[in-house]
C-alpha positions as MATLAB code, in Angstrom:
seq = 'MTDARETAAETVLRTTGGGPPDDAATGVAVDGAPIPLLEPREGIPPVVADEHALAEVVAAFAAGTGPVAVDAERASGYRYGQRAYLVQLRREGAGTALIDPVGCPDLSGLGEALGGAEWILHAATQDLPCLRDIGMVPDTLFDTELAGRLAGFPRVGLGAMVETVLGYALEKGHSAVDWSTRPLPEPWLRYAALDVELLRDLRDSLEEELRGQGKLEWARQEFAAIAAAPPAPPRKDPWRRTSGMHKVRRRRQMAVVRELWTLRDKIAQRRDVSPGKVLGDAAIVEAALSLPANVQALSALNGFGQRQGRRQLEQWQAAVDRARALPEDRLPQPGQQVTGPPPPRAWADKDPVAAARLTAARAAVTALAEALNLPPENLITPDTVRRVCWEPPAEPTAEAVSAALAGYGARPWQVEQVTPVLVGALSAVEKG';
ca = [
     -23.066   22.241  -27.480;
     -21.046   21.488  -30.725;
     -20.713   18.752  -32.552;
     -19.375   16.102  -30.495;
     -21.931   16.067  -28.143;
     -24.238   16.227  -30.792;
     -23.699   13.540  -32.199;
     -22.938   11.403  -29.843;
     -26.746   12.644  -29.151;
     -27.730   11.598  -32.575;
     -25.706    8.836  -33.962;
     -27.058    5.140  -34.041;
     -25.330    1.889  -34.097;
     -26.487   -0.956  -34.150;
     -23.749   -3.484  -31.848;
     -24.819   -4.504  -29.196;
     -21.563   -6.112  -27.526;
     -17.523   -5.813  -28.170;
     -15.306   -3.432  -29.774;
     -16.863   -0.614  -31.666;
     -16.955   -0.503  -35.794;
     -13.339    0.547  -37.102;
     -15.729    3.460  -38.621;
     -18.040    4.206  -35.548;
     -17.054    7.627  -34.033;
     -20.289    7.077  -31.231;
     -22.292    4.299  -29.808;
     -25.220    5.180  -28.105;
     -28.167    2.871  -28.665;
     -31.342    3.120  -30.280;
     -33.085    3.962  -26.657;
     -30.321    6.784  -25.697;
     -28.621    4.844  -23.484;
     -24.830    4.105  -23.928;
     -24.056    0.601  -25.585;
     -21.874   -1.022  -22.935;
     -17.794   -2.026  -24.216;
     -17.550   -5.851  -23.635;
     -14.558   -7.115  -25.110;
     -11.791   -5.045  -26.982;
     -11.013   -4.404  -30.802;
      -8.679   -7.606  -31.431;
      -9.669   -9.457  -28.043;
      -6.906   -9.099  -25.405;
      -4.027   -9.429  -26.328;
      -1.255  -11.520  -24.510;
       1.075   -9.271  -21.364;
       4.640   -8.783  -22.008;
       6.252   -9.407  -19.471;
      10.671  -10.384  -21.206;
      12.994   -8.472  -23.571;
      11.788  -10.877  -26.921;
       8.694   -9.772  -26.490;
       9.156   -6.096  -25.820;
      11.074   -6.008  -29.233;
       8.576   -6.864  -31.097;
       6.083   -4.737  -29.772;
       8.906   -1.981  -30.111;
       8.956   -2.447  -34.290;
       5.414   -2.708  -34.405;
       4.571    0.711  -32.558;
       7.350    1.912  -34.197;
       6.063    0.670  -38.082;
       2.268    1.665  -36.753;
       0.980    5.484  -37.584;
      -0.917    8.033  -35.956;
      -1.120    9.211  -32.615;
      -0.534    6.620  -29.603;
      -3.210    6.406  -26.684;
      -1.200    5.198  -23.228;
      -2.396    4.424  -20.004;
      -0.514    2.875  -16.527;
      -2.064    1.261  -14.113;
      -0.325    1.951  -10.261;
      -0.884   -0.214   -7.138;
      -1.766    2.511   -5.080;
      -3.304    1.646   -1.120;
      -0.918   -1.840   -2.068;
       2.416   -0.939   -2.609;
       5.630    1.954   -1.725;
       5.847    4.535   -4.220;
       3.475    4.842   -7.466;
       5.314    2.822  -10.131;
       3.704    1.550  -13.185;
       2.489   -2.457  -13.019;
       0.928   -2.226  -16.252;
       0.967   -0.045  -19.368;
      -0.915    0.013  -21.988;
      -1.028    1.145  -25.246;
      -2.744    1.990  -28.716;
      -1.656    2.826  -32.055;
      -3.083    2.564  -35.937;
      -1.183   -0.495  -37.857;
       0.215   -1.614  -34.125;
      -3.250   -2.794  -32.544;
      -3.290   -2.572  -28.420;
      -0.510   -3.900  -26.353;
      -0.600   -4.524  -21.995;
       3.553   -4.650  -21.108;
       4.523   -6.102  -17.604;
       6.966   -3.887  -16.004;
       8.137   -6.005  -13.596;
       9.378   -8.285  -16.168;
      10.145   -5.435  -18.924;
      11.612   -2.625  -16.402;
      12.972   -0.140  -19.601;
      10.783    0.841  -21.721;
      13.553    3.700  -22.863;
      13.459    1.474  -26.038;
       9.244    1.489  -26.607;
       9.182    5.180  -25.989;
      12.519    6.170  -28.458;
      10.278    4.396  -31.000;
       7.717    6.204  -30.042;
       9.463    9.700  -30.750;
       7.421   12.488  -32.157;
       4.225   10.860  -31.973;
       1.275   12.777  -29.903;
       0.652   10.403  -26.776;
      -3.113   10.250  -25.497;
      -3.530    9.655  -22.691;
      -6.418   10.816  -19.395;
      -5.359   12.325  -16.350;
      -1.481   12.978  -17.861;
       0.144   14.794  -14.784;
      -0.978   10.988  -12.832;
       0.666    9.204  -15.670;
       3.796   10.573  -16.824;
       5.943    9.801  -13.530;
       5.176    6.216  -13.199;
       5.943    6.176  -17.333;
       9.203    8.791  -16.934;
      11.074    6.231  -14.205;
      10.274    3.324  -17.003;
      12.113    5.330  -19.508;
       8.743    6.916  -21.027;
       8.700   10.479  -21.870;
       6.573   12.049  -24.714;
       7.266   14.770  -26.384;
       3.851   15.748  -27.324;
       0.505   15.151  -25.641;
      -3.574   15.218  -25.558;
      -4.710   15.331  -22.082;
      -8.685   13.756  -22.889;
      -9.447   14.420  -19.538;
      -7.813   18.221  -19.515;
      -9.579   18.838  -22.701;
     -12.870   18.078  -21.388;
     -12.350   20.376  -18.661;
     -11.636   23.296  -21.278;
     -14.471   22.350  -23.078;
     -16.851   22.842  -20.250;
     -17.694   18.949  -19.258;
     -19.122   18.573  -15.836;
     -17.991   14.936  -15.223;
     -14.385   14.693  -17.118;
     -13.389   10.775  -15.837;
     -12.778    8.506  -18.102;
     -15.659    6.338  -18.140;
     -18.195    9.496  -18.116;
     -16.403   11.317  -21.083;
     -16.177    8.442  -24.019;
     -20.125    7.812  -22.607;
     -21.017   11.562  -22.743;
     -18.800   11.997  -26.130;
     -18.833    8.872  -28.041;
     -21.907    6.582  -26.304;
     -20.057    3.515  -24.747;
     -19.694    2.360  -21.121;
     -16.716    1.433  -20.179;
     -17.086   -0.675  -17.098;
     -15.164    0.092  -14.471;
     -15.223   -2.049  -11.477;
     -11.019   -2.768  -11.912;
      -9.704    0.681  -11.178;
      -8.510    0.488   -7.165;
      -7.278   -2.843   -7.563;
      -3.925   -4.228   -6.523;
      -2.223   -4.191  -10.316;
       0.782   -5.963   -8.607;
      -0.786   -8.747   -8.280;
       0.579  -12.287  -10.920;
      -1.185  -12.709  -12.888;
      -3.364  -10.399  -13.269;
      -6.372  -12.319  -14.169;
      -8.377  -12.113  -17.038;
     -10.937   -9.812  -16.359;
      -8.294   -6.775  -15.258;
      -6.615   -7.545  -18.523;
      -9.392   -7.166  -20.845;
     -10.564   -3.759  -18.662;
      -7.025   -2.535  -19.299;
      -7.185   -2.768  -22.887;
     -10.682   -1.854  -23.054;
      -8.714    1.342  -21.675;
      -7.329    2.809  -24.476;
      -9.811    1.017  -27.490;
     -11.282    4.539  -27.471;
      -9.125    7.104  -26.605;
      -7.567    8.056  -30.051;
     -11.731    8.380  -31.085;
     -12.384   10.463  -27.864;
      -9.145   12.786  -28.710;
     -10.776   13.733  -32.228;
     -14.141   14.037  -31.075;
     -12.054   16.369  -28.206;
     -10.214   18.526  -30.341;
     -13.367   18.654  -32.777;
     -14.934   20.199  -29.910;
     -12.534   22.400  -28.526;
     -11.967   24.205  -31.769;
     -15.987   24.907  -31.914;
     -15.520   26.516  -28.984;
     -12.146   28.272  -30.113;
     -10.459   26.836  -27.453;
      -8.160   24.391  -29.067;
      -4.772   26.517  -29.386;
      -5.498   26.992  -25.852;
      -5.586   22.911  -25.081;
      -2.666   22.945  -27.024;
      -0.494   25.510  -24.996;
      -1.511   23.392  -21.433;
      -0.580   20.219  -23.723;
       3.202   21.274  -23.873;
       3.831   22.801  -20.703;
       2.468   19.542  -18.862;
       5.382   18.218  -21.895;
       7.336   20.712  -21.461;
       7.087   19.613  -17.078;
      10.723   18.939  -15.527;
       9.649   16.205  -12.725;
       8.492   17.485   -9.340;
      11.057   18.079   -6.957;
      10.505   16.194   -3.574;
       8.305   17.529   -1.826;
       9.911   18.711    1.841;
       8.780   17.794    5.716;
       6.082   15.406    3.432;
       5.070   13.699    7.737;
       3.467   17.252    7.514;
       0.494   16.174    5.103;
      -0.239   13.579    7.854;
      -3.785   13.145    7.988;
      -5.249   14.969   10.676;
      -2.211   17.281   11.069;
      -4.260   20.122   11.797;
      -5.800   18.221   15.348;
      -1.264   18.810   16.434;
      -0.491   21.993   17.976;
       2.415   21.774   19.975;
       6.436   21.435   18.610;
       6.454   17.927   21.251;
       3.322   16.409   19.213;
       4.457   17.519   16.241;
       8.220   15.385   16.586;
       6.809   12.700   17.910;
       4.300   12.754   13.893;
       7.465   13.216   12.510;
       9.062   10.680   13.801;
       6.692    7.545   13.192;
       6.099    9.162   10.030;
      10.112    8.597    9.004;
       9.975    4.963   10.526;
       6.897    4.568    9.047;
       8.115    5.091    5.948;
      11.633    3.204    6.203;
       9.460    0.054    6.649;
       7.422    0.543    4.157;
       9.838    1.047    2.024;
      11.795   -2.150    3.038;
       8.097   -4.410    2.794;
       7.074   -2.971   -0.513;
       4.118   -2.080    0.950;
       1.552    1.234    1.120;
       2.834    2.864    4.407;
      -1.261    3.155    5.398;
      -1.099   -0.844    5.432;
       1.873   -0.478    7.616;
       0.200    2.519   10.691;
      -2.403    4.663   10.080;
      -2.368    8.102    9.960;
      -4.868    8.405   12.677;
      -2.679    5.705   14.904;
       0.437    8.419   13.802;
      -1.691   11.437   14.727;
      -3.108    9.610   18.047;
       0.110    9.189   19.657;
       1.799   12.431   19.086;
      -1.491   13.898   20.969;
      -0.954   11.255   24.081;
       2.618   11.072   23.896;
       2.602    7.574   25.137;
       5.574    7.465   28.022;
       5.632    3.160   27.740;
       4.438    0.351   25.545;
       1.561   -0.341   28.212;
       0.316    3.405   27.134;
       1.291    3.077   23.063;
      -0.272   -0.463   22.828;
      -3.850    1.024   24.554;
      -4.270    3.411   22.044;
      -6.826    3.187   18.976;
      -4.618    1.649   16.084;
      -1.583    0.201   17.985;
      -2.827   -2.390   20.261;
      -5.273   -4.766   17.083;
      -2.279   -6.843   15.508;
       0.541   -5.258   16.858;
       3.207   -7.593   18.134;
       5.612   -6.793   21.026;
       8.390   -6.553   18.439;
       6.720   -3.587   16.937;
       4.986   -1.689   19.981;
       8.573   -1.551   20.916;
      10.382    0.257   18.007;
       7.010    2.638   17.231;
       7.490    3.852   21.465;
      11.271    4.591   20.501;
      10.984    6.660   18.056;
       8.071    8.845   20.745;
      10.994    8.308   23.409;
      12.660    9.509   20.748;
      10.733   12.615   19.734;
       9.817   13.222   23.912;
      13.889   13.914   24.251;
      14.552   16.428   21.635;
      15.606   19.240   22.926;
      14.171   22.131   22.373;
      16.364   23.827   19.336;
      15.422   20.702   17.611;
      11.948   20.627   17.784;
       9.818   21.032   14.211;
       8.537   24.650   14.278;
       5.102   25.038   13.954;
       4.448   25.308    9.847;
       6.598   24.846    7.016;
       8.291   28.080    6.003;
       5.918   30.098    3.524;
       7.421   30.976   -0.006;
       4.011   32.800   -0.999;
       1.923   35.011    0.132;
       0.163   34.082    3.806;
      -3.262   31.874    3.749;
      -5.712   33.845    2.454;
      -7.757   33.588    6.090;
      -5.680   35.815    7.308;
      -5.077   38.629    4.634;
      -8.047   40.435    6.028;
      -5.675   41.154    9.001;
      -1.996   41.818    8.004;
      -3.002   43.418    4.441;
      -7.088   44.518    4.342;
      -6.162   45.987    1.305;
      -4.577   43.129   -0.687;
      -7.595   41.372    0.811;
      -9.708   43.829   -0.606;
      -8.122   42.857   -4.424;
      -8.778   39.085   -3.758;
     -12.089   39.394   -2.858;
     -12.512   41.837   -6.242;
      -9.677   39.639   -8.239;
     -11.286   35.462   -7.658;
     -15.310   37.339   -8.368;
     -13.635   38.757  -11.543;
     -11.499   35.409  -12.297;
     -15.468   33.444  -11.353;
     -17.589   35.352  -13.365;
     -14.887   35.033  -16.755;
     -14.842   31.641  -16.012;
     -18.367   31.130  -16.414;
     -18.684   33.329  -19.198;
     -16.095   30.770  -21.108;
     -17.395   27.670  -19.605;
     -14.469   25.940  -17.814;
     -12.944   25.872  -14.413;
     -11.954   29.158  -12.836;
      -8.304   27.050  -11.757;
      -8.096   25.882  -15.661;
      -8.704   29.684  -16.615;
      -5.376   30.488  -13.702;
      -4.539   29.254  -11.190;
      -4.879   30.173   -7.295;
      -2.352   30.409   -6.139;
      -1.557   32.727   -9.326;
      -4.319   35.074   -8.463;
      -3.212   35.251   -4.696;
       0.584   36.357   -5.672;
      -0.209   38.857   -7.591;
      -2.821   40.408   -5.415;
      -0.701   40.523   -1.945;
       2.045   41.319   -4.293;
       0.407   43.555   -7.485;
       2.455   45.698  -10.186;
       3.010   49.256   -8.558;
       0.517   50.671  -11.557;
      -1.864   47.622  -12.353;
      -1.320   48.325  -16.163;
      -2.066   45.878  -18.199;
       1.816   45.430  -19.903;
       2.775   45.588  -15.683;
      -0.292   42.237  -15.377;
       0.587   40.433  -18.104;
       3.855   40.433  -16.850;
       3.477   39.207  -13.749;
       0.994   36.408  -14.921;
       3.741   35.516  -16.949;
       6.267   35.524  -14.838;
       4.414   32.956  -12.069;
       3.337   30.169  -15.761;
       0.500   31.429  -16.826;
       0.445   30.516  -20.640;
      -0.002   33.232  -23.473;
      -3.690   32.162  -23.967;
      -4.269   32.936  -20.089;
      -2.742   36.070  -19.661;
      -4.687   37.170  -22.924;
      -7.901   35.925  -21.355;
      -7.210   37.020  -17.392;
      -5.460   40.294  -17.963;
      -8.131   42.704  -18.158;
     -10.375   41.403  -15.911;
      -7.383   41.093  -12.572;
      -6.421   44.936  -14.124;
     -10.266   45.663  -13.892;
      -9.977   44.134  -10.018;
      -7.185   46.019   -9.008;
      -7.883   48.699  -10.391;
     -11.173   48.797   -8.513;
      -9.857   48.569   -5.480;
      -7.214   51.640   -5.567;
      -9.479   53.524   -6.204;
     -11.988   52.887   -3.647;
];
């Protein structure tokens, strides 16, 4: 392993609490245990919740230098949707800021002030949608989680990366709390501020790690692709993702799931609560399988009899009744229309040669990923491999395979690495 991990193993610091010293890159204690990071370097900053305080933050961060560490906290499992309830930033010369997007719902001015600066995020694709909703969109970014994957780290959560690379232990006990709570408790704010405390140090160490492994350009291409990606389109038929949906086989039952899911979503949105707090997926599936004929039968099902008033039960039963009354031509089809290849499990029956291509290609990609010390899905997406194997080029030449990979969105570094092994796998099956 190259410099980042070697340095983390060798450097000794004698600080036992509080923030790291300004010139410290790592924090491994004398006995080799990571040092707990207990307090932000400048303490917990006040929460910015009004336009005047926001203007001061915008000015400070516009005057700062270098990349800016960015994080966001959502209230998944508590509130409807994935909006941000706290935004944390840190930049050299500006310190750390904690911003309340409820009090300051438009952060486009801050986003503009950071124009041209590199944003450092951990698992960027998780935070970018909620940041985009409040007007914050990076021009360039560095994703420390993705960098860890490309560098071959076995654990890439923020806490694990900070511990492995920098030698500090982050307290992660508040990651799943209800961040819509107001006022936010001080321990939560401390946790939030610490999440951006070391992102710059982590970014710099990972950059050196990737450079030493010859993967820095790969990472840059990945980061550029994330920054340039448009917002994801709305999911088609989201009710089909109900947990336990695999048990629902008949179209009439599917209609019950669709009606209950749609009603639940409307109620959850109106009440601004997580849909699971309105009605659980298991209850939806049980109602679909049982097709209850009346409220009494519905109330006997798990998930409906407990804490459900008569009026609530009647609205759920009305949804079931709507599904029961639908004519056959309005019932949902058994599966979503597939635009790509069929599920791999069906390949052996539909096209045995394609199945052989996929088996050979998967083995070749896995072997290459192991040699490069990175996850196969980061080397090339499984969907891309499936599409190339289902409809391969007429002639599996390097030029044709490269063009196919690029057409499916593979980055240049992926095309360069994967093309030779796919050509070999496709050619072997064709000759066999």
